[in-house]
mmCIF file of C-alpha atoms in Angstrom:
data_model
loop_
_atom_site.group_PDB
_atom_site.id
_atom_site.type_symbol
_atom_site.label_atom_id
_atom_site.label_comp_id
_atom_site.label_asym_id
_atom_site.label_seq_id
_atom_site.Cartn_x
_atom_site.Cartn_y
_atom_site.Cartn_z
ATOM 1 C CA MET A 1 22.446 63.637 -81.242
ATOM 2 C CA ALA A 2 21.057 60.120 -81.187
ATOM 3 C CA THR A 3 21.387 57.880 -84.207
ATOM 4 C CA ILE A 4 18.686 55.497 -85.233
ATOM 5 C CA ASN A 5 18.729 51.837 -86.061
ATOM 6 C CA SER A 6 17.471 50.738 -89.458
ATOM 7 C CA THR A 7 14.663 48.228 -89.669
ATOM 8 C CA SER A 8 14.783 45.141 -91.825
ATOM 9 C CA PHE A 9 11.209 45.145 -93.053
ATOM 10 C CA SER A 10 10.353 45.020 -96.703
ATOM 11 C CA GLY A 11 7.058 44.825 -98.510
ATOM 12 C CA GLU A 12 3.971 46.864 -98.031
ATOM 13 C CA THR A 13 2.111 45.277 -95.104
ATOM 14 C CA LEU A 14 2.879 43.290 -91.980
ATOM 15 C CA GLU A 15 0.484 41.194 -89.930
ATOM 16 C CA ILE A 16 1.261 41.393 -86.236
ATOM 17 C CA ILE A 17 -0.077 40.062 -82.971
ATOM 18 C CA ALA A 18 -0.018 42.655 -80.211
ATOM 19 C CA PHE A 19 0.037 41.674 -76.550
ATOM 20 C CA ARG A 20 0.545 43.312 -73.189
ATOM 21 C CA LEU A 21 3.170 42.725 -70.543
ATOM 22 C CA HIS A 22 2.410 44.794 -67.448
ATOM 23 C CA ASP A 23 1.560 48.242 -68.842
ATOM 24 C CA GLN A 24 3.513 47.947 -72.073
ATOM 25 C CA GLU A 25 2.461 46.713 -75.484
ATOM 26 C CA PHE A 26 4.617 44.459 -77.657
ATOM 27 C CA CYS A 27 4.074 42.635 -80.922
ATOM 28 C CA VAL A 28 5.554 39.960 -83.164
ATOM 29 C CA LYS A 29 4.905 38.922 -86.752
ATOM 30 C CA THR A 30 2.020 36.481 -87.148
ATOM 31 C CA THR A 31 4.220 34.293 -89.354
ATOM 32 C CA THR A 32 6.211 33.221 -86.272
ATOM 33 C CA ILE A 33 3.084 32.343 -84.249
ATOM 34 C CA ARG A 34 1.554 28.873 -84.313
ATOM 35 C CA GLU A 35 -1.346 29.523 -81.957
ATOM 36 C CA ILE A 36 -2.562 31.408 -78.918
ATOM 37 C CA ARG A 37 -3.774 29.452 -75.910
ATOM 38 C CA GLY A 38 -5.374 30.401 -72.646
ATOM 39 C CA TRP A 39 -3.241 30.083 -69.565
ATOM 40 C CA ALA A 40 -2.893 26.617 -68.075
ATOM 41 C CA PRO A 41 -0.430 25.741 -65.333
ATOM 42 C CA SER A 42 2.858 24.353 -66.583
ATOM 43 C CA THR A 43 5.068 21.731 -65.018
ATOM 44 C CA PRO A 44 8.198 23.233 -63.435
ATOM 45 C CA ILE A 45 11.520 21.640 -64.333
ATOM 46 C CA PRO A 46 14.433 21.575 -61.869
ATOM 47 C CA HIS A 47 17.409 23.866 -62.558
ATOM 48 C CA ALA A 48 15.692 25.496 -65.526
ATOM 49 C CA PRO A 49 16.874 28.959 -66.591
ATOM 50 C CA ALA A 50 15.187 31.755 -64.639
ATOM 51 C CA ASP A 51 12.963 32.759 -67.563
ATOM 52 C CA VAL A 52 11.602 29.208 -68.050
ATOM 53 C CA ILE A 53 8.374 28.759 -66.081
ATOM 54 C CA GLY A 54 8.089 25.089 -66.947
ATOM 55 C CA VAL A 55 6.860 22.857 -69.725
ATOM 56 C CA MET A 56 3.451 21.990 -71.138
ATOM 57 C CA ASN A 57 2.035 19.286 -73.348
ATOM 58 C CA LEU A 58 0.985 20.709 -76.703
ATOM 59 C CA ARG A 59 -0.837 17.905 -78.504
ATOM 60 C CA GLY A 60 1.772 15.329 -77.563
ATOM 61 C CA SER A 61 4.822 17.605 -77.790
ATOM 62 C CA VAL A 62 6.444 18.961 -74.640
ATOM 63 C CA ILE A 63 7.328 22.636 -75.097
ATOM 64 C CA PRO A 64 9.043 25.114 -72.757
ATOM 65 C CA ILE A 65 6.997 28.038 -71.405
ATOM 66 C CA ILE A 66 8.947 31.277 -71.147
ATOM 67 C CA ASP A 67 8.136 34.189 -68.841
ATOM 68 C CA LEU A 68 8.440 36.799 -71.575
ATOM 69 C CA ALA A 69 8.344 39.733 -69.140
ATOM 70 C CA TYR A 70 11.313 38.313 -67.218
ATOM 71 C CA LYS A 71 13.119 37.619 -70.514
ATOM 72 C CA LEU A 72 12.699 41.308 -71.374
ATOM 73 C CA GLY A 73 14.123 42.421 -68.019
ATOM 74 C CA MET A 74 10.763 43.239 -66.471
ATOM 75 C CA GLN A 75 9.169 41.932 -63.284
ATOM 76 C CA SER A 76 7.912 38.361 -63.759
ATOM 77 C CA THR A 77 4.345 37.884 -64.899
ATOM 78 C CA VAL A 78 1.892 36.385 -62.431
ATOM 79 C CA ALA A 79 -0.459 34.302 -64.557
ATOM 80 C CA ASN A 80 -4.210 34.739 -64.156
ATOM 81 C CA GLU A 81 -7.379 33.906 -66.119
ATOM 82 C CA ARG A 82 -6.645 36.691 -68.661
ATOM 83 C CA SER A 83 -3.096 35.501 -69.309
ATOM 84 C CA ALA A 84 -2.262 33.747 -72.556
ATOM 85 C CA ILE A 85 0.421 31.529 -73.971
ATOM 86 C CA VAL A 86 1.627 32.709 -77.370
ATOM 87 C CA VAL A 87 3.084 29.638 -79.068
ATOM 88 C CA ALA A 88 5.828 30.552 -81.528
ATOM 89 C CA GLU A 89 8.381 28.772 -83.647
ATOM 90 C CA VAL A 90 11.885 30.168 -83.291
ATOM 91 C CA HIS A 91 14.913 28.532 -84.909
ATOM 92 C CA ASN A 92 12.801 25.432 -85.684
ATOM 93 C CA MET A 93 11.812 25.039 -82.026
ATOM 94 C CA VAL A 94 8.332 25.579 -80.615
ATOM 95 C CA ILE A 95 8.158 27.667 -77.442
ATOM 96 C CA GLY A 96 5.307 29.122 -75.422
ATOM 97 C CA MET A 97 5.547 32.692 -74.152
ATOM 98 C CA LEU A 98 3.455 33.834 -71.192
ATOM 99 C CA VAL A 99 1.874 37.255 -71.785
ATOM 100 C CA ASP A 100 -0.655 39.227 -69.705
ATOM 101 C CA ARG A 101 -3.162 39.249 -72.548
ATOM 102 C CA VAL A 102 -3.328 39.352 -76.325
ATOM 103 C CA SER A 103 -4.513 42.799 -77.450
ATOM 104 C CA ASP A 104 -5.081 42.612 -81.174
ATOM 105 C CA ILE A 105 -4.128 41.185 -84.518
ATOM 106 C CA LEU A 106 -3.279 44.030 -86.853
ATOM 107 C CA THR A 107 -2.259 44.613 -90.423
ATOM 108 C CA ILE A 108 0.057 47.593 -90.707
ATOM 109 C CA ALA A 109 2.078 49.248 -93.424
ATOM 110 C CA SER A 110 5.736 48.321 -93.086
ATOM 111 C CA ASN A 111 6.674 52.002 -93.132
ATOM 112 C CA GLN A 112 4.787 52.423 -89.818
ATOM 113 C CA VAL A 113 7.621 50.576 -88.075
ATOM 114 C CA GLN A 114 10.025 53.240 -86.891
ATOM 115 C CA PRO A 115 13.650 52.540 -86.061
ATOM 116 C CA VAL A 116 14.604 52.288 -82.397
ATOM 117 C CA PRO A 117 16.493 55.376 -81.291
ATOM 118 C CA GLU A 118 19.861 54.825 -79.703
ATOM 119 C CA VAL A 119 19.489 55.660 -76.039
ATOM 120 C CA THR A 120 22.980 54.940 -74.757
ATOM 121 C CA ALA A 121 25.981 53.005 -75.975
ATOM 122 C CA SER A 122 25.221 50.198 -73.504
ATOM 123 C CA PHE A 123 21.577 49.861 -74.599
ATOM 124 C CA ASP A 124 21.024 46.584 -76.476
ATOM 125 C CA ARG A 125 18.455 47.128 -79.203
ATOM 126 C CA ALA A 126 18.694 43.566 -80.501
ATOM 127 C CA TYR A 127 15.370 42.464 -78.975
ATOM 128 C CA CYS A 128 13.430 45.344 -80.502
ATOM 129 C CA GLU A 129 13.048 45.400 -84.278
ATOM 130 C CA GLY A 130 11.282 48.741 -84.220
ATOM 131 C CA ILE A 131 8.540 50.873 -82.707
ATOM 132 C CA ILE A 132 5.001 51.301 -84.015
ATOM 133 C CA ALA A 133 3.282 54.535 -83.008
ATOM 134 C CA THR A 134 -0.518 54.187 -82.719
ATOM 135 C CA GLU A 135 -3.343 56.433 -81.568
ATOM 136 C CA ASN A 136 -3.237 54.731 -78.158
ATOM 137 C CA GLY A 137 0.512 54.630 -77.626
ATOM 138 C CA MET A 138 3.506 52.753 -78.907
ATOM 139 C CA ILE A 139 4.099 49.087 -79.602
ATOM 140 C CA CYS A 140 7.565 47.551 -79.350
ATOM 141 C CA PHE A 141 8.114 45.178 -82.284
ATOM 142 C CA LEU A 142 10.056 42.198 -80.870
ATOM 143 C CA ASN A 143 12.609 40.194 -82.813
ATOM 144 C CA LEU A 144 12.153 36.635 -81.509
ATOM 145 C CA ALA A 145 15.085 35.257 -83.505
ATOM 146 C CA LYS A 146 17.447 37.629 -81.697
ATOM 147 C CA MET A 147 15.747 37.186 -78.306
ATOM 148 C CA PHE A 148 16.142 33.421 -78.457
ATOM 149 C CA LYS A 149 19.515 32.699 -79.971
ATOM 150 C CA GLU A 150 19.874 29.414 -81.815
ATOM 151 C CA ASN A 151 22.096 27.786 -79.171
ATOM 152 C CA GLU A 152 19.657 28.938 -76.463
ATOM 153 C CA THR A 153 16.747 27.133 -78.116
ATOM 154 C CA ASP A 154 18.972 24.040 -78.312
ATOM 155 C CA GLU A 155 19.402 24.254 -74.520
ATOM 156 C CA LEU A 156 15.649 24.607 -74.028
ATOM 157 C CA ALA A 157 15.102 21.503 -76.157
ATOM 158 C CA ALA A 158 17.570 19.444 -74.102
#
């Protein structure tokens, strides 16, 4: 029998931004998001990690742009006119995450976030804070702080 992971949410409501990567829906808390921008080409940087598409100028600050699909182990996203850059602050560093499109901004009850079931012993649930079941499917609630470890954001800033 599978065990379940406990979630770390407290309070009565959560505001989330939902977005799509390929055919899957993900979300993050709005409190970690600075802004959402339309896709604009970024400047590649030599010898960057595989999930770093490049950098962009955000009002005078150069920020890394991450291929979020690749970071999650999916096929890389091919940017198009519907793509968006979700700009977030993680460990005091601003990063841009390429997504296929932003779906919605929602307010949900914290008890709607279900724990992630344990699939196998080798399955790393650190990236997923929980699952939200909706009428149209399920949304994977991402934990950006665990996805981008503090020393990793230091490397991106270098």
